[in-house]
Amino acid sequence: MTTTAQLPRVTSRKATPVKSMNDRDLVSITDFTPEEIASALDLATAMKARPADFRSALSGKQLVLFFEKPSLRTRLTFESGICSLGGVSFFVDQTASRLGDREPLDDMAHNLERWVDGIVLRTFSHETGSIMAQHSSIPVINALSDFEHPCQAMADILTLKEQFGSLKKVKIAYVGDGNNVAHSLMLAAVSVGAHIVLGTPEQHKPSAAVMKTAQKIAKQTGGQIEWTADPVAAVTGVNAVYTDVWASMGKESEAAQRKLEFAPYQVNQKLMSYATKGAIFMHCLPAHRGDEVTADVIDSAASVVFDQAENRLHAQKAILFMLLGGSSRFPSRSAHA
Ligand code: CP
Ligand code: NVA
């Protein structure tokens, strides 16, 4: 059994980078430029308003979904989204073993590219998605890894846009674990010019490399990013307070220790009172009431968690359309050099 610490297996044989000029991936949210994120949001809004106009966007296209971890929202919004765009999906329950255990990832990639048009992966190791993308000629979409959750971030930014219109003046606080959801959210937030404050314990800080990338993007877009270990400082004066579970999938054995470490970061009415009046509450779900958020916050009128969940569908349909849809394909990778 592979552990999360081990890297996925590849053959020693050097694989040819065979991705065609028009094939792109979404392994990290930074695989989309700020302009492409803006286009995806506009497209998602159009698809949400007029789903019937896009019924055959993926006609004749087939995608395979491999999930190493459980899922409600991601699996169903991908399968439903692909179906509503006229495509076909094949779901592979990969929870019993890790991708790459049975055969090298590059061999898998070279098989899949002969059969289907796209690959959707939910993995433990982020490397699994990167390697699959590197070795396959078809788009690879990250449906959550230990390091990023780009499709969630796209839906979250769409939700913020619906709530606030322009995102340039929106200030978001993310409090809790600085891992996958936080990483993609902060990168997406600065890409649209928003201001995000991360409030996490020192030992669960976001990756320094991701912070650095976010700062670089913020410089181009006018966004801002800050980190603090103080949850009250993080939420003071913000328009949206976001949290996620304290023990992510794969970290369940650390749940008791994490409960102690994250207790001061619980989003409750007291913490929400430091945000601006009318601030919204956000969560990617699934949520644990009484841990990272109290029931009186997540079940209050301030909560937009089910809008976020709905927007997973619309945001992913836009992503699928941009990566795989008929004539509206992305510019090539070289356009982003
Ligand atoms: N938010 C999210 O990714 O939910 P699932 O784990 O249910 O897919
Ligand atoms: N951080 C959480 C997100 C679940 C959607 C996890 O990785 O389990």
CSV table of C-alpha atoms in Angstrom, one decimal, residues 6-336:
chain,number,residue,atom,x,y,z
A,6,GLN,CA,5.6,8.2,-1.3
A,7,LEU,CA,5.7,9.6,-4.8
A,8,PRO,CA,3.6,7.9,-7.4
A,9,ARG,CA,5.4,5.5,-9.6
A,10,VAL,CA,6.5,6.3,-13.2
A,11,THR,CA,8.6,4.3,-15.6
A,12,SER,CA,12.2,5.2,-16.0
A,13,ARG,CA,11.6,5.4,-19.7
A,14,LYS,CA,11.5,9.0,-20.9
A,15,ALA,CA,8.0,9.7,-22.1
A,16,THR,CA,7.5,12.0,-25.1
A,17,PRO,CA,5.5,15.2,-24.2
A,18,VAL,CA,2.7,14.6,-26.7
A,19,LYS,CA,0.2,17.1,-25.6
A,20,SER,CA,-1.1,18.8,-28.7
A,21,MET,CA,-1.0,22.6,-29.1
A,22,ASN,CA,-4.6,23.0,-27.9
A,23,ASP,CA,-4.5,20.6,-25.0
A,24,ARG,CA,-4.4,22.2,-21.5
A,25,ASP,CA,-4.9,21.0,-18.0
A,26,LEU,CA,-6.3,22.3,-14.7
A,27,VAL,CA,-4.1,20.6,-12.1
A,28,SER,CA,-3.4,23.9,-10.3
A,29,ILE,CA,-5.7,26.9,-10.4
A,30,THR,CA,-2.6,28.7,-11.8
A,31,ASP,CA,-2.9,26.7,-15.0
A,32,PHE,CA,-5.5,29.3,-15.9
A,33,THR,CA,-4.3,32.9,-16.2
A,34,PRO,CA,-6.2,35.6,-14.4
A,35,GLU,CA,-7.8,36.4,-17.8
A,36,GLU,CA,-8.8,32.8,-18.3
A,37,ILE,CA,-10.3,32.6,-14.8
A,38,ALA,CA,-12.3,35.8,-15.6
A,39,SER,CA,-13.5,34.1,-18.9
A,40,ALA,CA,-14.4,30.9,-17.0
A,41,LEU,CA,-16.5,32.9,-14.6
A,42,ASP,CA,-18.3,34.7,-17.3
A,43,LEU,CA,-18.9,31.4,-19.2
A,44,ALA,CA,-20.2,29.8,-16.0
A,45,THR,CA,-22.6,32.6,-15.5
A,46,ALA,CA,-23.9,32.2,-19.0
A,47,MET,CA,-24.2,28.4,-18.7
A,48,LYS,CA,-26.0,28.8,-15.4
A,49,ALA,CA,-28.5,31.2,-17.0
A,50,ARG,CA,-28.9,29.3,-20.3
A,51,PRO,CA,-28.0,25.6,-19.8
A,52,ALA,CA,-29.9,24.6,-22.9
A,53,ASP,CA,-27.6,26.6,-25.2
A,54,PHE,CA,-24.7,24.3,-24.3
A,55,ARG,CA,-26.4,20.9,-24.5
A,56,SER,CA,-24.0,19.6,-27.2
A,57,ALA,CA,-20.8,21.3,-26.2
A,58,LEU,CA,-19.2,18.0,-25.3
A,59,SER,CA,-21.0,15.9,-27.9
A,60,GLY,CA,-19.0,12.8,-28.7
A,61,LYS,CA,-16.5,13.4,-25.8
A,62,GLN,CA,-15.8,10.9,-23.2
A,63,LEU,CA,-14.1,11.5,-19.8
A,64,VAL,CA,-12.9,9.1,-17.2
A,65,LEU,CA,-13.0,10.0,-13.5
A,66,PHE,CA,-10.6,8.2,-11.1
A,67,PHE,CA,-11.3,9.0,-7.4
A,68,GLU,CA,-8.9,7.8,-4.7
A,69,LYS,CA,-11.0,9.6,-2.0
A,70,PRO,CA,-14.7,9.8,-1.3
A,71,SER,CA,-16.9,12.5,-2.8
A,72,LEU,CA,-20.4,13.7,-3.0
A,73,ARG,CA,-20.3,17.2,-4.7
A,74,THR,CA,-17.3,16.7,-7.0
A,75,ARG,CA,-18.3,13.4,-8.4
A,76,LEU,CA,-21.9,14.3,-9.0
A,77,THR,CA,-21.3,17.8,-10.4
A,78,PHE,CA,-18.7,16.4,-12.8
A,79,GLU,CA,-20.9,13.5,-13.9
A,80,SER,CA,-24.1,15.6,-14.2
A,81,GLY,CA,-22.2,18.5,-15.9
A,82,ILE,CA,-20.6,16.2,-18.5
A,83,CYS,CA,-23.9,14.6,-19.2
A,84,SER,CA,-25.7,18.0,-19.5
A,85,LEU,CA,-23.1,19.1,-22.1
A,86,GLY,CA,-23.7,16.0,-24.2
A,87,GLY,CA,-20.6,14.1,-23.1
A,88,VAL,CA,-20.2,10.7,-21.4
A,89,SER,CA,-18.4,10.0,-18.1
A,90,PHE,CA,-16.9,6.8,-16.7
A,91,PHE,CA,-16.4,6.7,-12.9
A,92,VAL,CA,-13.6,4.5,-11.5
A,93,ASP,CA,-13.7,4.0,-7.7
A,94,GLN,CA,-10.0,4.2,-6.9
A,95,THR,CA,-10.4,4.2,-3.1
A,96,ALA,CA,-9.0,0.7,-2.6
A,97,SER,CA,-5.5,1.5,-4.0
A,98,ARG,CA,-3.5,4.5,-5.2
A,99,LEU,CA,-3.2,5.3,-8.9
A,100,GLY,CA,0.2,4.1,-10.0
A,101,ASP,CA,0.2,1.1,-7.6
A,102,ARG,CA,-0.7,-1.4,-10.3
A,103,GLU,CA,1.2,0.2,-13.2
A,104,PRO,CA,3.3,3.3,-13.8
A,105,LEU,CA,1.3,6.6,-14.2
A,106,ASP,CA,2.9,7.4,-17.5
A,107,ASP,CA,1.8,4.0,-18.9
A,108,MET,CA,-1.7,4.7,-17.6
A,109,ALA,CA,-1.6,8.1,-19.3
A,110,HIS,CA,-0.6,6.6,-22.6
A,111,ASN,CA,-3.4,4.1,-22.4
A,112,LEU,CA,-6.1,6.6,-21.4
A,113,GLU,CA,-5.2,9.1,-24.2
A,114,ARG,CA,-6.0,6.4,-26.8
A,115,TRP,CA,-9.5,5.9,-25.4
A,116,VAL,CA,-11.0,9.0,-23.9
A,117,ASP,CA,-10.9,12.8,-24.3
A,118,GLY,CA,-10.2,13.9,-20.7
A,119,ILE,CA,-9.2,12.7,-17.3
A,120,VAL,CA,-10.6,13.9,-14.0
A,121,LEU,CA,-8.6,12.9,-10.9
A,122,ARG,CA,-9.2,13.1,-7.1
A,123,THR,CA,-5.9,12.0,-5.5
A,124,PHE,CA,-3.9,12.0,-2.4
A,125,SER,CA,-0.6,13.1,-4.0
A,126,HIS,CA,-0.8,16.3,-6.1
A,127,GLU,CA,2.1,14.7,-8.1
A,128,THR,CA,-0.2,12.1,-9.5
A,129,GLY,CA,-2.2,14.8,-11.4
A,130,SER,CA,1.0,16.6,-12.5
A,131,ILE,CA,2.6,13.4,-13.8
A,132,MET,CA,-0.6,12.3,-15.5
A,133,ALA,CA,-0.9,15.7,-17.2
A,134,GLN,CA,2.8,15.7,-18.2
A,135,HIS,CA,2.5,12.3,-19.9
A,136,SER,CA,-1.0,12.5,-21.5
A,137,SER,CA,-2.0,14.3,-24.6
A,138,ILE,CA,-5.5,14.9,-23.2
A,139,PRO,CA,-6.7,17.5,-20.6
A,140,VAL,CA,-6.3,16.4,-16.9
A,141,ILE,CA,-8.5,18.1,-14.3
A,142,ASN,CA,-7.7,18.1,-10.6
A,143,ALA,CA,-10.8,17.2,-8.7
A,144,LEU,CA,-8.9,17.6,-5.4
A,145,SER,CA,-5.5,16.6,-4.3
A,146,ASP,CA,-3.7,17.1,-0.9
A,147,PHE,CA,-2.3,20.4,-2.3
A,148,GLU,CA,-5.1,22.0,-4.3
A,149,HIS,CA,-8.8,22.0,-5.1
A,150,PRO,CA,-9.0,24.3,-8.2
A,151,CYS,CA,-12.6,23.4,-9.2
A,152,GLN,CA,-13.8,24.3,-5.7
A,153,ALA,CA,-12.0,27.7,-5.9
A,154,MET,CA,-13.6,28.5,-9.3
A,155,ALA,CA,-17.1,27.8,-7.8
A,156,ASP,CA,-16.2,29.8,-4.7
A,157,ILE,CA,-15.1,32.8,-6.7
A,158,LEU,CA,-18.3,32.5,-8.9
A,159,THR,CA,-20.3,32.6,-5.6
A,160,LEU,CA,-18.5,35.7,-4.4
A,161,LYS,CA,-19.0,37.4,-7.7
A,162,GLU,CA,-22.8,36.7,-7.5
A,163,GLN,CA,-22.8,38.1,-4.0
A,164,PHE,CA,-20.7,41.2,-4.5
A,165,GLY,CA,-20.5,41.9,-8.2
A,166,SER,CA,-17.0,43.3,-8.6
A,167,LEU,CA,-14.4,41.3,-6.7
A,168,LYS,CA,-11.8,44.1,-6.6
A,169,LYS,CA,-13.0,45.5,-3.3
A,170,VAL,CA,-14.0,42.2,-1.6
A,171,LYS,CA,-12.1,41.1,1.4
A,172,ILE,CA,-12.2,37.4,2.3
A,173,ALA,CA,-10.9,35.6,5.4
A,174,TYR,CA,-10.0,31.9,5.3
A,175,VAL,CA,-9.6,30.5,8.8
A,176,GLY,CA,-8.5,27.0,9.6
A,177,ASP,CA,-6.2,24.5,7.9
A,178,GLY,CA,-3.9,26.1,5.3
A,179,ASN,CA,-4.0,23.2,2.8
A,180,ASN,CA,-5.7,22.3,-0.4
A,181,VAL,CA,-8.9,24.4,-0.3
A,182,ALA,CA,-7.0,27.4,1.2
A,183,HIS,CA,-4.2,27.1,-1.5
A,184,SER,CA,-6.6,27.2,-4.5
A,185,LEU,CA,-8.8,29.8,-2.9
A,186,MET,CA,-6.0,32.2,-2.2
A,187,LEU,CA,-4.6,31.8,-5.7
A,188,ALA,CA,-8.0,32.3,-7.3
A,189,ALA,CA,-8.9,35.3,-5.0
A,190,VAL,CA,-5.7,37.2,-6.0
A,191,SER,CA,-6.2,36.3,-9.6
A,192,VAL,CA,-9.5,38.2,-9.6
A,193,GLY,CA,-8.0,41.1,-7.7
A,194,ALA,CA,-9.6,40.4,-4.3
A,195,HIS,CA,-8.0,40.7,-0.9
A,196,ILE,CA,-7.6,37.5,1.1
A,197,VAL,CA,-6.4,37.0,4.7
A,198,LEU,CA,-5.4,33.5,5.8
A,199,GLY,CA,-5.8,32.9,9.5
A,200,THR,CA,-4.2,29.6,10.4
A,201,PRO,CA,-2.1,28.1,13.2
A,202,GLU,CA,1.6,28.6,12.6
A,203,GLN,CA,2.1,24.8,12.2
A,204,HIS,CA,-0.7,24.6,9.6
A,205,LYS,CA,0.3,27.6,7.5
A,206,PRO,CA,-0.3,27.5,3.7
A,207,SER,CA,2.7,26.5,1.7
A,208,ALA,CA,5.4,29.2,1.4
A,209,ALA,CA,5.7,28.6,-2.3
A,210,VAL,CA,1.9,29.1,-2.8
A,211,MET,CA,2.0,32.3,-0.8
A,212,LYS,CA,4.9,33.5,-2.9
A,213,THR,CA,3.0,32.7,-6.1
A,214,ALA,CA,-0.1,34.4,-4.8
A,215,GLN,CA,1.9,37.5,-3.9
A,216,LYS,CA,3.3,37.5,-7.5
A,217,ILE,CA,-0.2,37.3,-9.0
A,218,ALA,CA,-1.5,39.9,-6.6
A,219,LYS,CA,1.1,42.4,-7.9
A,220,GLN,CA,-0.3,42.0,-11.4
A,221,THR,CA,-4.0,42.1,-10.6
A,222,GLY,CA,-4.1,44.6,-7.6
A,223,GLY,CA,-5.2,41.8,-5.3
A,224,GLN,CA,-3.8,41.4,-1.8
A,225,ILE,CA,-2.8,38.4,0.4
A,226,GLU,CA,-1.9,38.3,4.1
A,227,TRP,CA,-1.3,35.6,6.7
A,228,THR,CA,-1.9,35.8,10.4
A,229,ALA,CA,-2.1,33.2,13.2
A,230,ASP,CA,-4.7,35.4,14.9
A,231,PRO,CA,-8.2,34.4,13.9
A,232,VAL,CA,-9.8,37.6,15.1
A,233,ALA,CA,-7.3,39.7,13.2
A,234,ALA,CA,-8.0,37.6,10.1
A,235,VAL,CA,-11.8,38.1,10.1
A,236,THR,CA,-11.9,41.7,11.3
A,237,GLY,CA,-13.6,43.9,8.6
A,238,VAL,CA,-14.0,41.1,6.0
A,239,ASN,CA,-16.9,40.6,3.7
A,240,ALA,CA,-16.7,36.8,3.7
A,241,VAL,CA,-15.5,34.2,6.2
A,242,TYR,CA,-14.5,30.8,4.8
A,243,THR,CA,-13.5,27.7,6.6
A,244,ASP,CA,-12.9,24.0,5.9
A,245,VAL,CA,-12.7,20.8,7.9
A,246,TRP,CA,-9.8,20.5,10.5
A,247,ALA,CA,-8.9,17.0,9.5
A,248,SER,CA,-8.9,16.6,5.7
A,249,MET,CA,-9.4,13.2,4.0
A,250,GLY,CA,-6.3,11.2,4.8
A,251,LYS,CA,-5.7,13.1,8.1
A,252,GLU,CA,-8.4,11.4,10.1
A,253,SER,CA,-6.0,9.8,12.5
A,254,GLU,CA,-4.9,13.3,13.6
A,255,ALA,CA,-8.4,14.5,14.3
A,256,ALA,CA,-8.1,14.6,18.1
A,257,GLN,CA,-4.8,16.6,18.1
A,258,ARG,CA,-6.2,18.9,15.4
A,259,LYS,CA,-9.3,19.6,17.4
A,260,LEU,CA,-7.1,21.1,20.1
A,261,GLU,CA,-4.9,23.0,17.6
A,262,PHE,CA,-7.8,24.5,15.7
A,263,ALA,CA,-10.3,25.2,18.5
A,264,PRO,CA,-9.5,29.0,18.5
A,265,TYR,CA,-10.2,29.1,14.8
A,266,GLN,CA,-13.8,27.8,15.1
A,267,VAL,CA,-16.2,30.0,13.1
A,268,ASN,CA,-18.9,30.9,15.6
A,269,GLN,CA,-21.2,33.9,16.1
A,270,LYS,CA,-18.5,35.6,18.2
A,271,LEU,CA,-15.9,35.3,15.5
A,272,MET,CA,-18.4,36.4,12.8
A,273,SER,CA,-19.2,39.5,14.8
A,274,TYR,CA,-15.7,40.9,13.9
A,275,ALA,CA,-16.5,40.7,10.2
A,276,THR,CA,-18.4,43.5,8.4
A,277,LYS,CA,-22.2,43.7,9.0
A,278,GLY,CA,-23.8,41.4,6.5
A,279,ALA,CA,-20.7,39.3,5.9
A,280,ILE,CA,-21.3,35.9,4.3
A,281,PHE,CA,-20.1,32.5,5.6
A,282,MET,CA,-18.6,30.0,3.2
A,283,HIS,CA,-17.5,26.4,3.4
A,284,CYS,CA,-16.6,23.9,0.7
A,285,LEU,CA,-18.5,21.1,2.5
A,286,PRO,CA,-18.7,18.5,4.0
A,287,ALA,CA,-18.9,20.4,7.3
A,288,HIS,CA,-18.6,19.3,10.9
A,289,ARG,CA,-21.0,21.4,13.0
A,290,GLY,CA,-19.5,22.0,16.4
A,291,ASP,CA,-15.9,21.7,15.1
A,292,GLU,CA,-14.8,24.2,12.5
A,293,VAL,CA,-18.2,26.0,12.4
A,294,THR,CA,-21.2,26.2,14.7
A,295,ALA,CA,-24.6,25.2,13.5
A,296,ASP,CA,-25.9,28.8,14.2
A,297,VAL,CA,-23.5,30.1,11.6
A,298,ILE,CA,-23.6,27.5,8.9
A,299,ASP,CA,-27.4,27.3,9.1
A,300,SER,CA,-27.9,31.1,9.3
A,301,ALA,CA,-29.0,33.5,6.6
A,302,ALA,CA,-25.4,34.6,6.2
A,303,SER,CA,-24.4,31.1,4.9
A,304,VAL,CA,-24.0,30.6,1.1
A,305,VAL,CA,-22.7,27.0,1.4
A,306,PHE,CA,-25.4,25.6,-0.9
A,307,ASP,CA,-24.8,28.3,-3.5
A,308,GLN,CA,-21.2,27.2,-3.5
A,309,ALA,CA,-22.2,23.6,-3.9
A,310,GLU,CA,-24.6,24.5,-6.8
A,311,ASN,CA,-21.9,26.6,-8.4
A,312,ARG,CA,-19.6,23.5,-8.5
A,313,LEU,CA,-21.8,22.4,-11.4
A,314,HIS,CA,-21.7,25.6,-13.4
A,315,ALA,CA,-18.0,26.4,-12.8
A,316,GLN,CA,-17.0,22.9,-13.8
A,317,LYS,CA,-19.1,23.0,-16.9
A,318,ALA,CA,-17.3,26.2,-17.9
A,319,ILE,CA,-13.9,24.5,-17.2
A,320,LEU,CA,-14.9,21.5,-19.3
A,321,PHE,CA,-16.1,23.7,-22.1
A,322,MET,CA,-12.9,25.7,-22.1
A,323,LEU,CA,-10.6,22.6,-22.0
A,324,LEU,CA,-12.6,20.2,-24.2
A,325,GLY,CA,-15.5,22.0,-25.9
A,326,GLY,CA,-15.7,22.0,-29.7
A,327,SER,CA,-14.4,25.1,-31.3
A,328,SER,CA,-13.9,27.2,-28.2
A,329,ARG,CA,-10.7,25.6,-27.0
A,330,PHE,CA,-8.1,27.4,-25.1
A,331,PRO,CA,-5.1,29.0,-26.7
A,332,SER,CA,-2.1,26.7,-26.6
A,333,ARG,CA,0.3,26.5,-23.7
A,334,SER,CA,2.8,28.4,-25.7
A,335,ALA,CA,0.5,31.4,-25.5
A,336,HIS,CA,1.3,31.5,-21.8
